[in-house]
Amino acid sequence: MQRLTVEEFQQAEKLPLIVVLDDVRSMYNVGSVFRTCDTFRVEAVYLCGISCTPPATEIHKTALGAEDSVNWKYFASAVEAVEELKKNGYTVFSVEQVEHSTKLQTFVPEHGKKYAVVMGNEVKGVHQEVVDISDGCLEIPQLGTKHSMNVSVTTGIIIYKFAEELILK
């Protein structure tokens, strides 16, 4: 299957995307995000607030070692993470259902740009102050009776959109 070693992964070209977890409380969700980030060679995961950090048995259970391959950094708040990202030239999108959000199916990331996406808490979503300082919001259309999805599933859909447009075509 031609899998990369951790060392090869570290040296490989990355998808120009950082995933920011804003108070994601479930360590299983955090682990799942790491695993998806490994799959698409995402640049890094920023863990913020109450989001647990490796090493943790529950993270490892769903990450299956991806917490060792994917770079990560901890911030006391997602606001701090977003401020650093913007200072370093990243375009930051919160993934949230808000007025004037960009529907994911119409969004096309630009080659040559660096991006970050902020994923919110399982109950409360992305903090409003983070939404306010983001460059925009992305929204996944939902056609059923529920108006939210699991954060790790949502993250996978968002990452795939970036990968499809920037490295898979």
PDB file of C-alpha atoms in Angstrom:
ATOM      1  CA  MET A   1       0.000   0.000   0.000  1.00  0.00           C
ATOM      2  CA  GLN A   2       3.062   2.252  -0.030  1.00  0.00           C
ATOM      3  CA  ARG A   3       2.419   3.845   3.347  1.00  0.00           C
ATOM      4  CA  LEU A   4       4.796   6.536   4.548  1.00  0.00           C
ATOM      5  CA  THR A   5       6.823   6.152   7.688  1.00  0.00           C
ATOM      6  CA  VAL A   6       6.396   8.892  10.287  1.00  0.00           C
ATOM      7  CA  GLU A   7       9.740  10.308   9.187  1.00  0.00           C
ATOM      8  CA  GLU A   8       8.704  10.278   5.511  1.00  0.00           C
ATOM      9  CA  PHE A   9       5.384  11.898   6.465  1.00  0.00           C
ATOM     10  CA  GLN A  10       7.219  14.686   8.280  1.00  0.00           C
ATOM     11  CA  GLN A  11       9.289  15.405   5.149  1.00  0.00           C
ATOM     12  CA  ALA A  12       6.437  15.066   2.616  1.00  0.00           C
ATOM     13  CA  GLU A  13       4.691  18.020   1.029  1.00  0.00           C
ATOM     14  CA  LYS A  14       1.619  18.958   3.052  1.00  0.00           C
ATOM     15  CA  LEU A  15      -1.842  20.175   2.206  1.00  0.00           C
ATOM     16  CA  PRO A  16      -1.611  23.923   3.018  1.00  0.00           C
ATOM     17  CA  LEU A  17      -4.250  23.632   5.719  1.00  0.00           C
ATOM     18  CA  ILE A  18      -4.254  23.805   9.509  1.00  0.00           C
ATOM     19  CA  VAL A  19      -7.212  22.437  11.456  1.00  0.00           C
ATOM     20  CA  VAL A  20      -8.042  24.369  14.624  1.00  0.00           C
ATOM     21  CA  LEU A  21     -10.138  22.597  17.265  1.00  0.00           C
ATOM     22  CA  ASP A  22     -11.993  25.169  19.376  1.00  0.00           C
ATOM     23  CA  ASP A  23     -12.890  23.512  22.713  1.00  0.00           C
ATOM     24  CA  VAL A  24     -13.564  20.056  21.234  1.00  0.00           C
ATOM     25  CA  ARG A  25     -14.256  18.073  24.388  1.00  0.00           C
ATOM     26  CA  SER A  26     -14.257  14.456  23.149  1.00  0.00           C
ATOM     27  CA  MET A  27     -10.820  12.889  23.000  1.00  0.00           C
ATOM     28  CA  TYR A  28     -12.250  10.377  20.508  1.00  0.00           C
ATOM     29  CA  ASN A  29     -13.200  13.258  18.195  1.00  0.00           C
ATOM     30  CA  VAL A  30      -9.732  14.755  18.604  1.00  0.00           C
ATOM     31  CA  GLY A  31      -8.172  11.393  17.697  1.00  0.00           C
ATOM     32  CA  SER A  32     -10.418  11.001  14.693  1.00  0.00           C
ATOM     33  CA  VAL A  33      -9.419  14.453  13.453  1.00  0.00           C
ATOM     34  CA  PHE A  34      -5.742  13.521  13.774  1.00  0.00           C
ATOM     35  CA  ARG A  35      -6.339  10.369  11.744  1.00  0.00           C
ATOM     36  CA  THR A  36      -8.111  12.257   8.947  1.00  0.00           C
ATOM     37  CA  CYS A  37      -5.378  14.910   8.965  1.00  0.00           C
ATOM     38  CA  ASP A  38      -2.790  12.166   8.518  1.00  0.00           C
ATOM     39  CA  THR A  39      -4.773  10.697   5.617  1.00  0.00           C
ATOM     40  CA  PHE A  40      -4.621  13.959   3.656  1.00  0.00           C
ATOM     41  CA  ARG A  41      -1.218  15.166   4.970  1.00  0.00           C
ATOM     42  CA  VAL A  42      -2.680  18.242   6.627  1.00  0.00           C
ATOM     43  CA  GLU A  43       0.001  20.660   7.806  1.00  0.00           C
ATOM     44  CA  ALA A  44      -0.989  20.689  11.498  1.00  0.00           C
ATOM     45  CA  VAL A  45      -3.709  20.510  14.121  1.00  0.00           C
ATOM     46  CA  TYR A  46      -4.077  23.339  16.644  1.00  0.00           C
ATOM     47  CA  LEU A  47      -5.712  22.193  19.867  1.00  0.00           C
ATOM     48  CA  CYS A  48      -7.376  25.002  21.814  1.00  0.00           C
ATOM     49  CA  GLY A  49      -8.973  25.502  25.205  1.00  0.00           C
ATOM     50  CA  ILE A  50     -10.430  22.309  26.676  1.00  0.00           C
ATOM     51  CA  SER A  51      -9.349  20.208  23.691  1.00  0.00           C
ATOM     52  CA  CYS A  52      -7.176  17.419  25.063  1.00  0.00           C
ATOM     53  CA  THR A  53      -3.623  16.985  23.810  1.00  0.00           C
ATOM     54  CA  PRO A  54      -1.580  13.853  23.177  1.00  0.00           C
ATOM     55  CA  PRO A  55      -0.517  11.617  24.697  1.00  0.00           C
ATOM     56  CA  ALA A  56      -3.892  10.271  25.783  1.00  0.00           C
ATOM     57  CA  THR A  57      -5.238   6.731  25.495  1.00  0.00           C
ATOM     58  CA  GLU A  58      -8.589   7.927  24.145  1.00  0.00           C
ATOM     59  CA  ILE A  59      -6.948  10.049  21.432  1.00  0.00           C
ATOM     60  CA  HIS A  60      -4.694   7.156  20.432  1.00  0.00           C
ATOM     61  CA  LYS A  61      -7.660   4.767  20.234  1.00  0.00           C
ATOM     62  CA  THR A  62      -9.118   6.669  17.261  1.00  0.00           C
ATOM     63  CA  ALA A  63      -5.953   8.323  15.929  1.00  0.00           C
ATOM     64  CA  LEU A  64      -4.099   4.995  15.677  1.00  0.00           C
ATOM     65  CA  GLY A  65      -0.754   6.773  15.883  1.00  0.00           C
ATOM     66  CA  ALA A  66      -1.610   9.773  13.703  1.00  0.00           C
ATOM     67  CA  GLU A  67      -1.015  11.955  16.747  1.00  0.00           C
ATOM     68  CA  ASP A  68       2.659  11.079  16.228  1.00  0.00           C
ATOM     69  CA  SER A  69       2.792  11.903  12.509  1.00  0.00           C
ATOM     70  CA  VAL A  70       0.700  15.084  12.347  1.00  0.00           C
ATOM     71  CA  ASN A  71       2.247  18.202  13.844  1.00  0.00           C
ATOM     72  CA  TRP A  72       0.186  19.809  16.582  1.00  0.00           C
ATOM     73  CA  LYS A  73       0.322  22.789  18.877  1.00  0.00           C
ATOM     74  CA  TYR A  74      -1.723  23.819  21.915  1.00  0.00           C
ATOM     75  CA  PHE A  75      -3.237  27.282  22.501  1.00  0.00           C
ATOM     76  CA  ALA A  76      -5.146  28.482  25.562  1.00  0.00           C
ATOM     77  CA  SER A  77      -7.866  29.783  23.223  1.00  0.00           C
ATOM     78  CA  ALA A  78      -8.826  29.576  19.579  1.00  0.00           C
ATOM     79  CA  VAL A  79      -8.648  33.380  19.436  1.00  0.00           C
ATOM     80  CA  GLU A  80      -4.901  33.141  20.153  1.00  0.00           C
ATOM     81  CA  ALA A  81      -4.504  30.478  17.473  1.00  0.00           C
ATOM     82  CA  VAL A  82      -6.399  32.488  14.853  1.00  0.00           C
ATOM     83  CA  GLU A  83      -4.446  35.640  15.645  1.00  0.00           C
ATOM     84  CA  GLU A  84      -1.162  33.753  15.140  1.00  0.00           C
ATOM     85  CA  LEU A  85      -2.416  32.157  11.922  1.00  0.00           C
ATOM     86  CA  LYS A  86      -3.500  35.485  10.458  1.00  0.00           C
ATOM     87  CA  LYS A  87      -0.183  37.076  11.459  1.00  0.00           C
ATOM     88  CA  ASN A  88       1.515  34.255   9.502  1.00  0.00           C
ATOM     89  CA  GLY A  89      -0.509  34.811   6.331  1.00  0.00           C
ATOM     90  CA  TYR A  90      -3.232  32.189   6.668  1.00  0.00           C
ATOM     91  CA  THR A  91      -6.776  32.736   5.470  1.00  0.00           C
ATOM     92  CA  VAL A  92      -8.976  31.511   8.309  1.00  0.00           C
ATOM     93  CA  PHE A  93     -12.479  30.112   7.954  1.00  0.00           C
ATOM     94  CA  SER A  94     -14.727  29.100  10.813  1.00  0.00           C
ATOM     95  CA  VAL A  95     -16.947  26.162   9.948  1.00  0.00           C
ATOM     96  CA  GLU A  96     -20.278  27.395  11.205  1.00  0.00           C
ATOM     97  CA  GLN A  97     -23.864  28.052  10.179  1.00  0.00           C
ATOM     98  CA  VAL A  98     -24.107  31.827  10.065  1.00  0.00           C
ATOM     99  CA  GLU A  99     -25.664  34.496   7.908  1.00  0.00           C
ATOM    100  CA  HIS A 100     -23.577  35.106   4.757  1.00  0.00           C
ATOM    101  CA  SER A 101     -21.580  31.871   5.135  1.00  0.00           C
ATOM    102  CA  THR A 102     -20.098  30.335   2.003  1.00  0.00           C
ATOM    103  CA  LYS A 103     -21.708  27.041   1.067  1.00  0.00           C
ATOM    104  CA  LEU A 104     -19.017  24.393   0.786  1.00  0.00           C
ATOM    105  CA  GLN A 105     -20.092  23.293  -2.696  1.00  0.00           C
ATOM    106  CA  THR A 106     -19.397  26.796  -4.065  1.00  0.00           C
ATOM    107  CA  PHE A 107     -16.065  27.290  -2.306  1.00  0.00           C
ATOM    108  CA  VAL A 108     -12.876  26.870  -4.326  1.00  0.00           C
ATOM    109  CA  PRO A 109      -9.613  27.328  -2.409  1.00  0.00           C
ATOM    110  CA  GLU A 110      -6.861  29.097  -4.330  1.00  0.00           C
ATOM    111  CA  HIS A 111      -3.547  27.441  -5.114  1.00  0.00           C
ATOM    112  CA  GLY A 112      -0.639  29.178  -3.436  1.00  0.00           C
ATOM    113  CA  LYS A 113      -2.623  30.316  -0.389  1.00  0.00           C
ATOM    114  CA  LYS A 114      -2.401  28.953   3.145  1.00  0.00           C
ATOM    115  CA  TYR A 115      -5.641  28.119   4.938  1.00  0.00           C
ATOM    116  CA  ALA A 116      -6.919  27.265   8.378  1.00  0.00           C
ATOM    117  CA  VAL A 117     -10.346  25.997   9.374  1.00  0.00           C
ATOM    118  CA  VAL A 118     -11.781  26.327  12.867  1.00  0.00           C
ATOM    119  CA  MET A 119     -13.966  23.478  14.062  1.00  0.00           C
ATOM    120  CA  GLY A 120     -16.183  24.105  17.074  1.00  0.00           C
ATOM    121  CA  ASN A 121     -17.269  22.485  20.282  1.00  0.00           C
ATOM    122  CA  GLU A 122     -19.682  19.572  19.950  1.00  0.00           C
ATOM    123  CA  VAL A 123     -22.538  21.506  21.601  1.00  0.00           C
ATOM    124  CA  LYS A 124     -21.789  25.222  21.261  1.00  0.00           C
ATOM    125  CA  GLY A 125     -19.900  25.328  17.949  1.00  0.00           C
ATOM    126  CA  VAL A 126     -17.191  27.884  17.204  1.00  0.00           C
ATOM    127  CA  HIS A 127     -16.976  30.691  19.756  1.00  0.00           C
ATOM    128  CA  GLN A 128     -18.535  33.910  18.438  1.00  0.00           C
ATOM    129  CA  GLU A 129     -15.351  35.920  19.008  1.00  0.00           C
ATOM    130  CA  VAL A 130     -13.512  33.425  16.776  1.00  0.00           C
ATOM    131  CA  VAL A 131     -16.187  33.703  14.081  1.00  0.00           C
ATOM    132  CA  ASP A 132     -15.872  37.483  14.308  1.00  0.00           C
ATOM    133  CA  ILE A 133     -12.116  37.505  13.611  1.00  0.00           C
ATOM    134  CA  SER A 134     -12.219  34.817  10.918  1.00  0.00           C
ATOM    135  CA  ASP A 135     -11.942  35.770   7.254  1.00  0.00           C
ATOM    136  CA  GLY A 136     -15.239  34.015   6.581  1.00  0.00           C
ATOM    137  CA  CYS A 137     -17.362  30.995   7.386  1.00  0.00           C
ATOM    138  CA  LEU A 138     -17.847  27.763   5.486  1.00  0.00           C
ATOM    139  CA  GLU A 139     -21.078  25.838   5.807  1.00  0.00           C
ATOM    140  CA  ILE A 140     -21.939  22.289   4.791  1.00  0.00           C
ATOM    141  CA  PRO A 141     -25.513  22.099   3.454  1.00  0.00           C
ATOM    142  CA  GLN A 142     -27.700  19.813   5.542  1.00  0.00           C
ATOM    143  CA  LEU A 143     -30.842  18.371   4.052  1.00  0.00           C
ATOM    144  CA  GLY A 144     -32.256  16.245   6.868  1.00  0.00           C
ATOM    145  CA  THR A 145     -33.999  16.924  10.152  1.00  0.00           C
ATOM    146  CA  LYS A 146     -30.811  17.669  12.113  1.00  0.00           C
ATOM    147  CA  HIS A 147     -28.926  20.937  11.907  1.00  0.00           C
ATOM    148  CA  SER A 148     -25.525  19.711  12.985  1.00  0.00           C
ATOM    149  CA  MET A 149     -23.082  16.869  12.406  1.00  0.00           C
ATOM    150  CA  ASN A 150     -20.379  15.270  14.505  1.00  0.00           C
ATOM    151  CA  VAL A 151     -17.286  17.477  14.545  1.00  0.00           C
ATOM    152  CA  SER A 152     -14.964  14.732  13.315  1.00  0.00           C
ATOM    153  CA  VAL A 153     -17.275  13.933  10.384  1.00  0.00           C
ATOM    154  CA  THR A 154     -17.576  17.625   9.533  1.00  0.00           C
ATOM    155  CA  THR A 155     -13.801  18.006   9.688  1.00  0.00           C
ATOM    156  CA  GLY A 156     -13.370  15.106   7.276  1.00  0.00           C
ATOM    157  CA  ILE A 157     -15.746  16.654   4.755  1.00  0.00           C
ATOM    158  CA  ILE A 158     -14.004  20.030   4.988  1.00  0.00           C
ATOM    159  CA  ILE A 159     -10.505  18.545   4.668  1.00  0.00           C
ATOM    160  CA  TYR A 160     -11.577  16.494   1.661  1.00  0.00           C
ATOM    161  CA  LYS A 161     -12.851  19.638  -0.093  1.00  0.00           C
ATOM    162  CA  PHE A 162      -9.441  21.308   0.328  1.00  0.00           C
ATOM    163  CA  ALA A 163      -7.575  18.149  -0.714  1.00  0.00           C
ATOM    164  CA  GLU A 164      -9.801  17.608  -3.744  1.00  0.00           C
ATOM    165  CA  GLU A 165      -9.201  21.128  -5.006  1.00  0.00           C
ATOM    166  CA  LEU A 166      -5.531  21.548  -4.060  1.00  0.00           C
ATOM    167  CA  ILE A 167      -3.786  18.170  -4.351  1.00  0.00           C
ATOM    168  CA  LEU A 168      -6.048  15.449  -5.744  1.00  0.00           C
ATOM    169  CA  LYS A 169      -6.856  17.016  -9.126  1.00  0.00           C
TER     170      LYS A 169
END
